[in-house]
Amino acid sequence: MGQLDFIFSRRTPWRLCRHLAFWVSWYLFQVYLYSFTPSPILTKLSFWQRIVVNLGESFWYMLPALFLAYSLNYLVIPKLIITAKYLKAILAVLGLLFLTGGLSALLSLTIVEYFRRQYLIGHPGLLPGVIPTPFSIQLFMAWISGLRGSITIGGLAASIKLMKYFYEKQQEKTVAELQLLKAQLHPHFLFNTLNNIYSHAQDTAPMAAEMLLGLSELLRYMLYSCNAPLVPLKQELQMMQEYIDLEKQRYGNDLEVILQIPAIDPYLQIAPLLILPFIENCFKHGASHMLEKPWINIQLHMAGQTMHLKLINGKAAIAKAESGGIGIANVRRRLDLLYPARSDLQIIAEDEMYIVNLTLELHEPARL
């Protein structure tokens, strides 16, 4: 297993090894550091005596750091920061800091203080020199001192967590893009072949010629436009219309398509091929299985930069309930990667119809 595999592996043994290595390293660093920079009460101890004291103290001070680090990594970051709930995240962090400081002060004034004095009792001449300090000042200093160390290690652990998250998301995005490219038809000779067939079909089969022309436009869109991270929403909807027109040629007058699309802001952009798989699904799992008149209802509404897409298609009564094939699964994954906390997808399979509701907050680049 390579270094990256060890760092990013989700297998439990490797995760435990990573966490153990991290905390043991931090523990030993704390022991070593505070043995060189001891508190005033420990200055008269030898270096090795301070090591002994700090072995115990550092262990107890690690508990607040553990509490803060794991609360940040497994509650605040995944539940609030990644989901863009920033105000709640700030409040949660402030609350955690208060609790961490309180826990540090509690441990410092009870267990650590008891441990330290028990050790010093065995070293005459050290304990009598301790100057009494008011409890309120002791509490404040213990709160600040313990919180300082916990923030350092908690912040480091949270930074590592966030860096891992963004690295993994970038890798997943790259994999998704590669899968998208693999799903496309790349051979450039295909366009020449289609053009040749189109030329011959214009005279002998005009309808087939029109279908070839529409197919050629779809393929060109998949091959070239989809390499961009964003495309105009109008272009994505135009390709949707091209696909519907192709299917209409196949079904003839038997197919009823109700299409409601308002005027679209030309500046709005969307990740390519997010809508088309749902349209394909309407035909694949709906219209193609219906013995009687198949129907599809497509409604698109805009509220500022938020797009609401609703697709309803009839299905045969005996059709098995499906939530889409691999195409829909890929779209779900792309939505999670590209539109986290900015999209909502619901697919409902009823007895006689499928319903898809997609809400998406779109991109709007700066207007020229």
CSV table of C-alpha atoms in Angstrom, one decimal:
chain,number,residue,atom,x,y,z
A,1,MET,CA,0.0,0.0,0.0
A,2,GLY,CA,1.4,3.4,-1.0
A,3,GLN,CA,1.5,6.6,1.1
A,4,LEU,CA,-1.7,8.0,-0.5
A,5,ASP,CA,-3.5,4.7,0.0
A,6,PHE,CA,-2.6,4.8,3.7
A,7,ILE,CA,-3.7,8.4,4.1
A,8,PHE,CA,-7.0,8.1,2.2
A,9,SER,CA,-8.0,4.5,2.8
A,10,ARG,CA,-11.4,4.0,4.4
A,11,ARG,CA,-10.6,0.6,5.7
A,12,THR,CA,-11.1,0.5,9.5
A,13,PRO,CA,-7.6,-0.9,10.4
A,14,TRP,CA,-5.8,1.8,8.4
A,15,ARG,CA,-8.0,4.5,9.8
A,16,LEU,CA,-7.3,3.3,13.3
A,17,CYS,CA,-3.5,3.3,12.5
A,18,ARG,CA,-3.7,6.9,11.2
A,19,HIS,CA,-5.6,8.2,14.2
A,20,LEU,CA,-3.3,6.4,16.6
A,21,ALA,CA,-0.2,7.6,14.9
A,22,PHE,CA,-1.5,11.2,14.9
A,23,TRP,CA,-2.4,11.3,18.6
A,24,VAL,CA,0.6,9.4,19.8
A,25,SER,CA,2.8,11.8,17.9
A,26,TRP,CA,1.0,14.8,19.4
A,27,TYR,CA,1.2,13.3,22.9
A,28,LEU,CA,4.9,12.7,22.7
A,29,PHE,CA,5.5,16.2,21.3
A,30,GLN,CA,3.5,17.7,24.2
A,31,VAL,CA,5.5,15.8,26.7
A,32,TYR,CA,8.8,16.8,25.1
A,33,LEU,CA,7.8,20.5,24.6
A,34,TYR,CA,6.5,21.1,28.1
A,35,SER,CA,9.5,19.4,29.6
A,36,PHE,CA,11.7,22.1,28.1
A,37,THR,CA,9.3,24.9,28.9
A,38,PRO,CA,7.9,23.9,32.3
A,39,SER,CA,5.4,25.8,34.4
A,40,PRO,CA,6.9,27.8,37.3
A,41,ILE,CA,6.0,25.1,39.8
A,42,LEU,CA,8.1,22.6,38.0
A,43,THR,CA,11.2,24.6,37.2
A,44,LYS,CA,13.2,23.1,40.1
A,45,LEU,CA,12.7,19.6,38.8
A,46,SER,CA,15.3,17.9,36.6
A,47,PHE,CA,14.5,17.4,32.9
A,48,TRP,CA,13.7,13.7,33.4
A,49,GLN,CA,11.6,14.5,36.5
A,50,ARG,CA,9.6,16.9,34.3
A,51,ILE,CA,9.2,14.2,31.7
A,52,VAL,CA,7.6,12.0,34.3
A,53,VAL,CA,5.2,14.8,35.4
A,54,ASN,CA,4.3,15.7,31.8
A,55,LEU,CA,3.6,12.1,30.8
A,56,GLY,CA,0.7,12.3,33.2
A,57,GLU,CA,-0.4,15.9,32.6
A,58,SER,CA,-0.3,15.6,28.8
A,59,PHE,CA,-2.5,12.5,28.9
A,60,TRP,CA,-5.3,14.3,30.7
A,61,TYR,CA,-5.0,17.4,28.6
A,62,MET,CA,-5.4,15.3,25.5
A,63,LEU,CA,-9.0,14.5,26.5
A,64,PRO,CA,-10.3,18.0,25.7
A,65,ALA,CA,-8.3,18.0,22.5
A,66,LEU,CA,-9.8,14.7,21.5
A,67,PHE,CA,-13.3,16.0,22.3
A,68,LEU,CA,-12.8,19.2,20.2
A,69,ALA,CA,-11.1,17.5,17.3
A,70,TYR,CA,-13.6,14.7,16.8
A,71,SER,CA,-16.6,17.0,17.3
A,72,LEU,CA,-15.2,19.2,14.6
A,73,ASN,CA,-14.3,16.4,12.2
A,74,TYR,CA,-17.5,14.2,12.6
A,75,LEU,CA,-20.2,16.8,13.5
A,76,VAL,CA,-19.4,20.4,12.5
A,77,ILE,CA,-17.5,19.7,9.2
A,78,PRO,CA,-19.8,17.0,7.6
A,79,LYS,CA,-23.1,18.3,9.0
A,80,LEU,CA,-22.7,22.0,8.9
A,81,ILE,CA,-19.6,23.3,6.9
A,82,ILE,CA,-19.9,20.9,3.9
A,83,THR,CA,-23.7,21.6,3.7
A,84,ALA,CA,-23.0,25.3,3.7
A,85,LYS,CA,-24.8,26.0,7.1
A,86,TYR,CA,-22.1,28.5,8.0
A,87,LEU,CA,-24.0,30.4,10.8
A,88,LYS,CA,-24.8,27.2,12.6
A,89,ALA,CA,-21.2,26.1,12.1
A,90,ILE,CA,-19.9,29.3,13.7
A,91,LEU,CA,-22.3,28.9,16.7
A,92,ALA,CA,-21.4,25.2,17.0
A,93,VAL,CA,-17.6,26.0,17.0
A,94,LEU,CA,-18.1,28.7,19.7
A,95,GLY,CA,-20.1,26.3,21.8
A,96,LEU,CA,-17.5,23.6,21.4
A,97,LEU,CA,-14.7,26.0,22.4
A,98,PHE,CA,-16.6,26.9,25.6
A,99,LEU,CA,-17.1,23.3,26.5
A,100,THR,CA,-13.5,22.4,25.6
A,101,GLY,CA,-12.2,25.2,27.8
A,102,GLY,CA,-14.5,24.1,30.7
A,103,LEU,CA,-13.4,20.5,30.4
A,104,SER,CA,-9.7,21.6,30.3
A,105,ALA,CA,-10.2,23.7,33.4
A,106,LEU,CA,-12.0,20.9,35.3
A,107,LEU,CA,-9.2,18.4,34.6
A,108,SER,CA,-6.5,21.0,35.4
A,109,LEU,CA,-8.0,21.9,38.8
A,110,THR,CA,-8.8,18.4,39.8
A,111,ILE,CA,-6.9,15.5,38.4
A,112,VAL,CA,-3.8,17.3,37.1
A,113,GLU,CA,-3.5,19.4,40.2
A,114,TYR,CA,-3.8,16.4,42.4
A,115,PHE,CA,-1.3,14.4,40.3
A,116,ARG,CA,1.2,17.3,40.4
A,117,ARG,CA,1.0,17.9,44.1
A,118,GLN,CA,1.2,14.2,44.9
A,119,TYR,CA,4.4,14.1,42.9
A,120,LEU,CA,5.8,17.3,44.5
A,121,ILE,CA,5.1,16.0,48.0
A,122,GLY,CA,7.9,13.6,47.4
A,123,HIS,CA,10.3,16.4,46.6
A,124,PRO,CA,10.7,18.6,49.7
A,125,GLY,CA,11.5,22.2,49.1
A,126,LEU,CA,9.3,22.5,46.0
A,127,LEU,CA,5.8,22.6,47.3
A,128,PRO,CA,6.3,25.3,50.1
A,129,GLY,CA,7.5,27.7,47.4
A,130,VAL,CA,4.1,27.7,45.6
A,131,ILE,CA,2.3,31.1,46.0
A,132,PRO,CA,-1.4,30.7,46.7
A,133,THR,CA,-3.6,32.0,43.8
A,134,PRO,CA,-7.3,33.0,44.0
A,135,PHE,CA,-9.6,30.3,42.6
A,136,SER,CA,-11.2,32.6,40.1
A,137,ILE,CA,-7.8,33.3,38.5
A,138,GLN,CA,-6.8,29.7,38.6
A,139,LEU,CA,-10.1,28.8,36.8
A,140,PHE,CA,-9.6,31.5,34.2
A,141,MET,CA,-5.9,30.6,33.6
A,142,ALA,CA,-6.7,26.8,33.4
A,143,TRP,CA,-9.6,27.6,31.0
A,144,ILE,CA,-7.4,29.7,28.7
A,145,SER,CA,-4.3,27.4,28.9
A,146,GLY,CA,-6.2,24.2,28.2
A,147,LEU,CA,-8.2,25.8,25.4
A,148,ARG,CA,-5.0,27.1,23.7
A,149,GLY,CA,-3.6,23.6,23.3
A,150,SER,CA,-6.9,22.1,22.3
A,151,ILE,CA,-7.5,24.7,19.6
A,152,THR,CA,-4.0,24.0,18.2
A,153,ILE,CA,-4.5,20.3,17.8
A,154,GLY,CA,-8.2,20.6,17.0
A,155,GLY,CA,-7.6,23.1,14.3
A,156,LEU,CA,-4.8,20.9,12.9
A,157,ALA,CA,-7.1,17.9,12.8
A,158,ALA,CA,-9.9,19.9,11.2
A,159,SER,CA,-7.6,21.3,8.6
A,160,ILE,CA,-6.4,17.8,7.7
A,161,LYS,CA,-10.0,16.6,7.5
A,162,LEU,CA,-11.0,19.5,5.1
A,163,MET,CA,-7.9,19.0,2.9
A,164,LYS,CA,-8.7,15.3,2.6
A,165,TYR,CA,-12.3,16.1,1.8
A,166,PHE,CA,-11.5,18.6,-0.9
A,167,TYR,CA,-8.8,16.2,-2.4
A,168,GLU,CA,-11.2,13.3,-2.4
A,169,LYS,CA,-14.0,15.5,-4.0
A,170,GLN,CA,-11.6,16.6,-6.7
A,171,GLN,CA,-10.6,13.0,-7.4
A,172,GLU,CA,-14.3,11.9,-7.5
A,173,LYS,CA,-15.0,14.8,-9.8
A,174,THR,CA,-12.2,13.7,-12.1
A,175,VAL,CA,-13.5,10.1,-12.1
A,176,ALA,CA,-17.0,11.3,-12.8
A,177,GLU,CA,-15.7,13.3,-15.8
A,178,LEU,CA,-13.8,10.3,-17.1
A,179,GLN,CA,-16.9,8.2,-16.8
A,180,LEU,CA,-18.9,10.8,-18.6
A,181,LEU,CA,-16.3,10.8,-21.4
A,182,LYS,CA,-16.4,7.1,-21.6
A,183,ALA,CA,-20.1,7.2,-22.0
A,184,GLN,CA,-19.8,9.4,-25.0
A,185,LEU,CA,-19.2,8.4,-28.6
A,186,HIS,CA,-15.8,9.7,-29.5
A,187,PRO,CA,-14.9,8.4,-33.0
A,188,HIS,CA,-14.8,11.4,-35.3
A,189,PHE,CA,-15.4,9.3,-38.3
A,190,LEU,CA,-18.9,8.8,-37.1
A,191,PHE,CA,-19.8,12.3,-38.1
A,192,ASN,CA,-18.6,11.7,-41.7
A,193,THR,CA,-20.5,8.5,-41.8
A,194,LEU,CA,-23.7,10.2,-40.6
A,195,ASN,CA,-23.2,13.0,-43.1
A,196,ASN,CA,-22.9,10.5,-45.9
A,197,ILE,CA,-26.0,8.6,-44.8
A,198,TYR,CA,-27.8,11.9,-44.5
A,199,SER,CA,-26.9,12.9,-48.1
A,200,HIS,CA,-28.2,9.6,-49.5
A,201,ALA,CA,-31.3,9.7,-47.3
A,202,GLN,CA,-32.5,13.2,-48.3
A,203,ASP,CA,-33.8,11.9,-51.6
A,204,THR,CA,-34.9,8.4,-50.6
A,205,ALA,CA,-36.1,8.8,-47.0
A,206,PRO,CA,-36.6,12.4,-45.9
A,207,MET,CA,-37.8,11.5,-42.5
A,208,ALA,CA,-34.8,9.3,-41.8
A,209,ALA,CA,-32.6,12.2,-43.0
A,210,GLU,CA,-34.1,14.5,-40.5
A,211,MET,CA,-33.6,11.9,-37.7
A,212,LEU,CA,-29.9,11.5,-38.7
A,213,LEU,CA,-29.5,15.3,-38.6
A,214,GLY,CA,-30.9,15.5,-35.1
A,215,LEU,CA,-28.8,12.6,-34.0
A,216,SER,CA,-25.7,14.2,-35.4
A,217,GLU,CA,-26.4,17.4,-33.4
A,218,LEU,CA,-26.9,15.4,-30.2
A,219,LEU,CA,-23.6,13.5,-30.8
A,220,ARG,CA,-21.8,16.8,-31.5
A,221,TYR,CA,-23.1,18.3,-28.3
A,222,MET,CA,-22.0,15.2,-26.3
A,223,LEU,CA,-18.6,15.1,-27.9
A,224,TYR,CA,-17.6,18.7,-27.8
A,225,SER,CA,-19.8,20.8,-25.5
A,226,CYS,CA,-19.7,18.4,-22.6
A,227,ASN,CA,-16.0,18.9,-22.1
A,228,ALA,CA,-16.8,22.3,-20.6
A,229,PRO,CA,-17.7,22.4,-16.9
A,230,LEU,CA,-20.7,24.6,-17.7
A,231,VAL,CA,-22.9,25.2,-20.8
A,232,PRO,CA,-25.8,27.7,-21.3
A,233,LEU,CA,-29.1,26.3,-19.9
A,234,LYS,CA,-30.7,27.3,-23.3
A,235,GLN,CA,-28.3,25.0,-25.1
A,236,GLU,CA,-29.0,22.1,-22.7
A,237,LEU,CA,-32.8,22.6,-23.2
A,238,GLN,CA,-32.2,22.8,-27.0
A,239,MET,CA,-30.6,19.4,-26.9
A,240,MET,CA,-33.5,18.1,-24.9
A,241,GLN,CA,-35.8,19.3,-27.6
A,242,GLU,CA,-33.7,17.6,-30.3
A,243,TYR,CA,-33.9,14.3,-28.4
A,244,ILE,CA,-37.7,14.6,-27.9
A,245,ASP,CA,-38.1,15.4,-31.7
A,246,LEU,CA,-36.1,12.2,-32.5
A,247,GLU,CA,-38.4,10.1,-30.2
A,248,LYS,CA,-41.5,11.7,-31.8
A,249,GLN,CA,-40.3,10.5,-35.2
A,250,ARG,CA,-40.2,7.0,-33.7
A,251,TYR,CA,-43.6,7.0,-32.0
A,252,GLY,CA,-45.5,9.1,-34.5
A,253,ASN,CA,-48.9,10.4,-33.5
A,254,ASP,CA,-49.2,7.8,-30.8
A,255,LEU,CA,-46.9,9.9,-28.5
A,256,GLU,CA,-48.3,12.9,-26.6
A,257,VAL,CA,-45.6,15.3,-25.2
A,258,ILE,CA,-46.6,18.4,-23.2
A,259,LEU,CA,-43.7,20.8,-22.9
A,260,GLN,CA,-43.9,23.9,-20.8
A,261,ILE,CA,-40.6,25.9,-20.9
A,262,PRO,CA,-40.5,29.7,-20.1
A,263,ALA,CA,-38.1,32.2,-21.6
A,264,ILE,CA,-34.6,31.4,-20.4
A,265,ASP,CA,-32.0,33.9,-19.2
A,266,PRO,CA,-29.2,33.5,-21.7
A,267,TYR,CA,-26.6,34.0,-18.9
A,268,LEU,CA,-27.7,31.1,-16.8
A,269,GLN,CA,-25.5,28.0,-17.0
A,270,ILE,CA,-25.7,24.4,-16.0
A,271,ALA,CA,-23.4,21.4,-15.9
A,272,PRO,CA,-23.8,19.5,-19.2
A,273,LEU,CA,-26.0,16.4,-19.6
A,274,LEU,CA,-27.9,16.9,-16.3
A,275,ILE,CA,-31.3,17.1,-17.9
A,276,LEU,CA,-31.1,14.7,-20.8
A,277,PRO,CA,-30.8,11.5,-18.8
A,278,PHE,CA,-34.2,12.2,-17.2
A,279,ILE,CA,-35.8,12.7,-20.6
A,280,GLU,CA,-34.3,9.5,-21.8
A,281,ASN,CA,-35.6,7.8,-18.7
A,282,CYS,CA,-39.1,9.0,-19.6
A,283,PHE,CA,-39.0,7.2,-22.9
A,284,LYS,CA,-37.0,4.1,-21.8
A,285,HIS,CA,-39.0,3.2,-18.7
A,286,GLY,CA,-42.3,4.9,-19.6
A,287,ALA,CA,-43.4,5.4,-23.1
A,288,SER,CA,-41.7,2.3,-24.5
A,289,HIS,CA,-43.6,0.0,-22.1
A,290,MET,CA,-47.0,1.5,-22.7
A,291,LEU,CA,-49.3,-0.5,-25.0
A,292,GLU,CA,-51.8,2.3,-25.3
A,293,LYS,CA,-51.2,6.0,-26.0
A,294,PRO,CA,-47.9,7.0,-24.2
A,295,TRP,CA,-47.6,10.5,-22.7
A,296,ILE,CA,-45.0,12.7,-21.2
A,297,ASN,CA,-45.4,16.0,-19.4
A,298,ILE,CA,-42.3,18.2,-18.9
A,299,GLN,CA,-42.6,21.4,-16.9
A,300,LEU,CA,-39.8,23.9,-16.2
A,301,HIS,CA,-40.2,26.9,-14.0
A,302,MET,CA,-37.6,29.5,-13.1
A,303,ALA,CA,-37.4,31.5,-9.8
A,304,GLY,CA,-34.3,33.8,-10.3
A,305,GLN,CA,-31.4,31.4,-10.6
A,306,THR,CA,-33.3,28.4,-9.2
A,307,MET,CA,-34.6,25.9,-11.7
A,308,HIS,CA,-37.6,23.7,-11.0
A,309,LEU,CA,-38.0,20.8,-13.4
A,310,LYS,CA,-40.9,18.4,-13.2
A,311,LEU,CA,-41.3,15.4,-15.4
A,312,ILE,CA,-44.3,13.1,-15.4
A,313,ASN,CA,-44.7,10.1,-17.7
A,314,GLY,CA,-47.2,7.3,-17.9
A,315,LYS,CA,-46.2,3.7,-17.4
A,316,ALA,CA,-47.8,0.4,-17.9
A,317,ALA,CA,-49.7,-0.9,-14.9
A,318,ILE,CA,-47.5,-4.1,-14.8
A,319,ALA,CA,-44.2,-2.2,-15.1
A,320,LYS,CA,-41.8,-2.8,-12.3
A,321,ALA,CA,-41.0,0.2,-10.1
A,322,GLU,CA,-37.6,1.6,-11.0
A,323,SER,CA,-35.8,4.8,-10.0
A,324,GLY,CA,-33.8,4.9,-13.2
A,325,GLY,CA,-30.8,3.0,-14.4
A,326,ILE,CA,-27.1,3.7,-14.4
A,327,GLY,CA,-27.7,7.0,-16.1
A,328,ILE,CA,-29.8,8.4,-13.3
A,329,ALA,CA,-27.4,7.0,-10.7
A,330,ASN,CA,-24.6,8.9,-12.4
A,331,VAL,CA,-26.7,12.1,-12.5
A,332,ARG,CA,-27.3,11.7,-8.7
A,333,ARG,CA,-23.6,11.4,-8.1
A,334,ARG,CA,-22.8,14.4,-10.3
A,335,LEU,CA,-25.4,16.5,-8.5
A,336,ASP,CA,-23.7,15.5,-5.2
A,337,LEU,CA,-20.3,16.5,-6.5
A,338,LEU,CA,-21.2,19.6,-8.5
A,339,TYR,CA,-24.2,21.0,-6.6
A,340,PRO,CA,-23.7,20.1,-2.9
A,341,ALA,CA,-26.5,21.8,-0.9
A,342,ARG,CA,-27.8,23.4,-4.1
A,343,SER,CA,-29.9,20.6,-5.5
A,344,ASP,CA,-32.8,18.4,-4.6
A,345,LEU,CA,-33.8,15.4,-6.6
A,346,GLN,CA,-36.9,13.3,-5.9
A,347,ILE,CA,-38.1,10.4,-8.0
A,348,ILE,CA,-41.5,8.9,-7.3
A,349,ALA,CA,-42.9,5.7,-8.8
A,350,GLU,CA,-46.7,5.5,-8.6
A,351,ASP,CA,-49.0,2.9,-10.0
A,352,GLU,CA,-49.5,4.5,-13.4
A,353,MET,CA,-46.8,7.2,-13.6
A,354,TYR,CA,-43.3,8.2,-12.8
A,355,ILE,CA,-42.7,11.7,-11.3
A,356,VAL,CA,-39.3,13.4,-11.2
A,357,ASN,CA,-38.8,16.7,-9.3
A,358,LEU,CA,-35.4,18.4,-9.7
A,359,THR,CA,-34.6,21.7,-8.0
A,360,LEU,CA,-31.3,23.2,-8.9
A,361,GLU,CA,-29.6,26.5,-8.1
A,362,LEU,CA,-27.9,27.4,-11.3
A,363,HIS,CA,-24.7,29.3,-12.1
A,364,GLU,CA,-24.7,32.8,-13.5
A,365,PRO,CA,-21.4,34.2,-14.7
A,366,ALA,CA,-20.7,37.9,-14.7
A,367,ARG,CA,-22.6,39.8,-17.4
A,368,LEU,CA,-20.5,41.5,-20.0
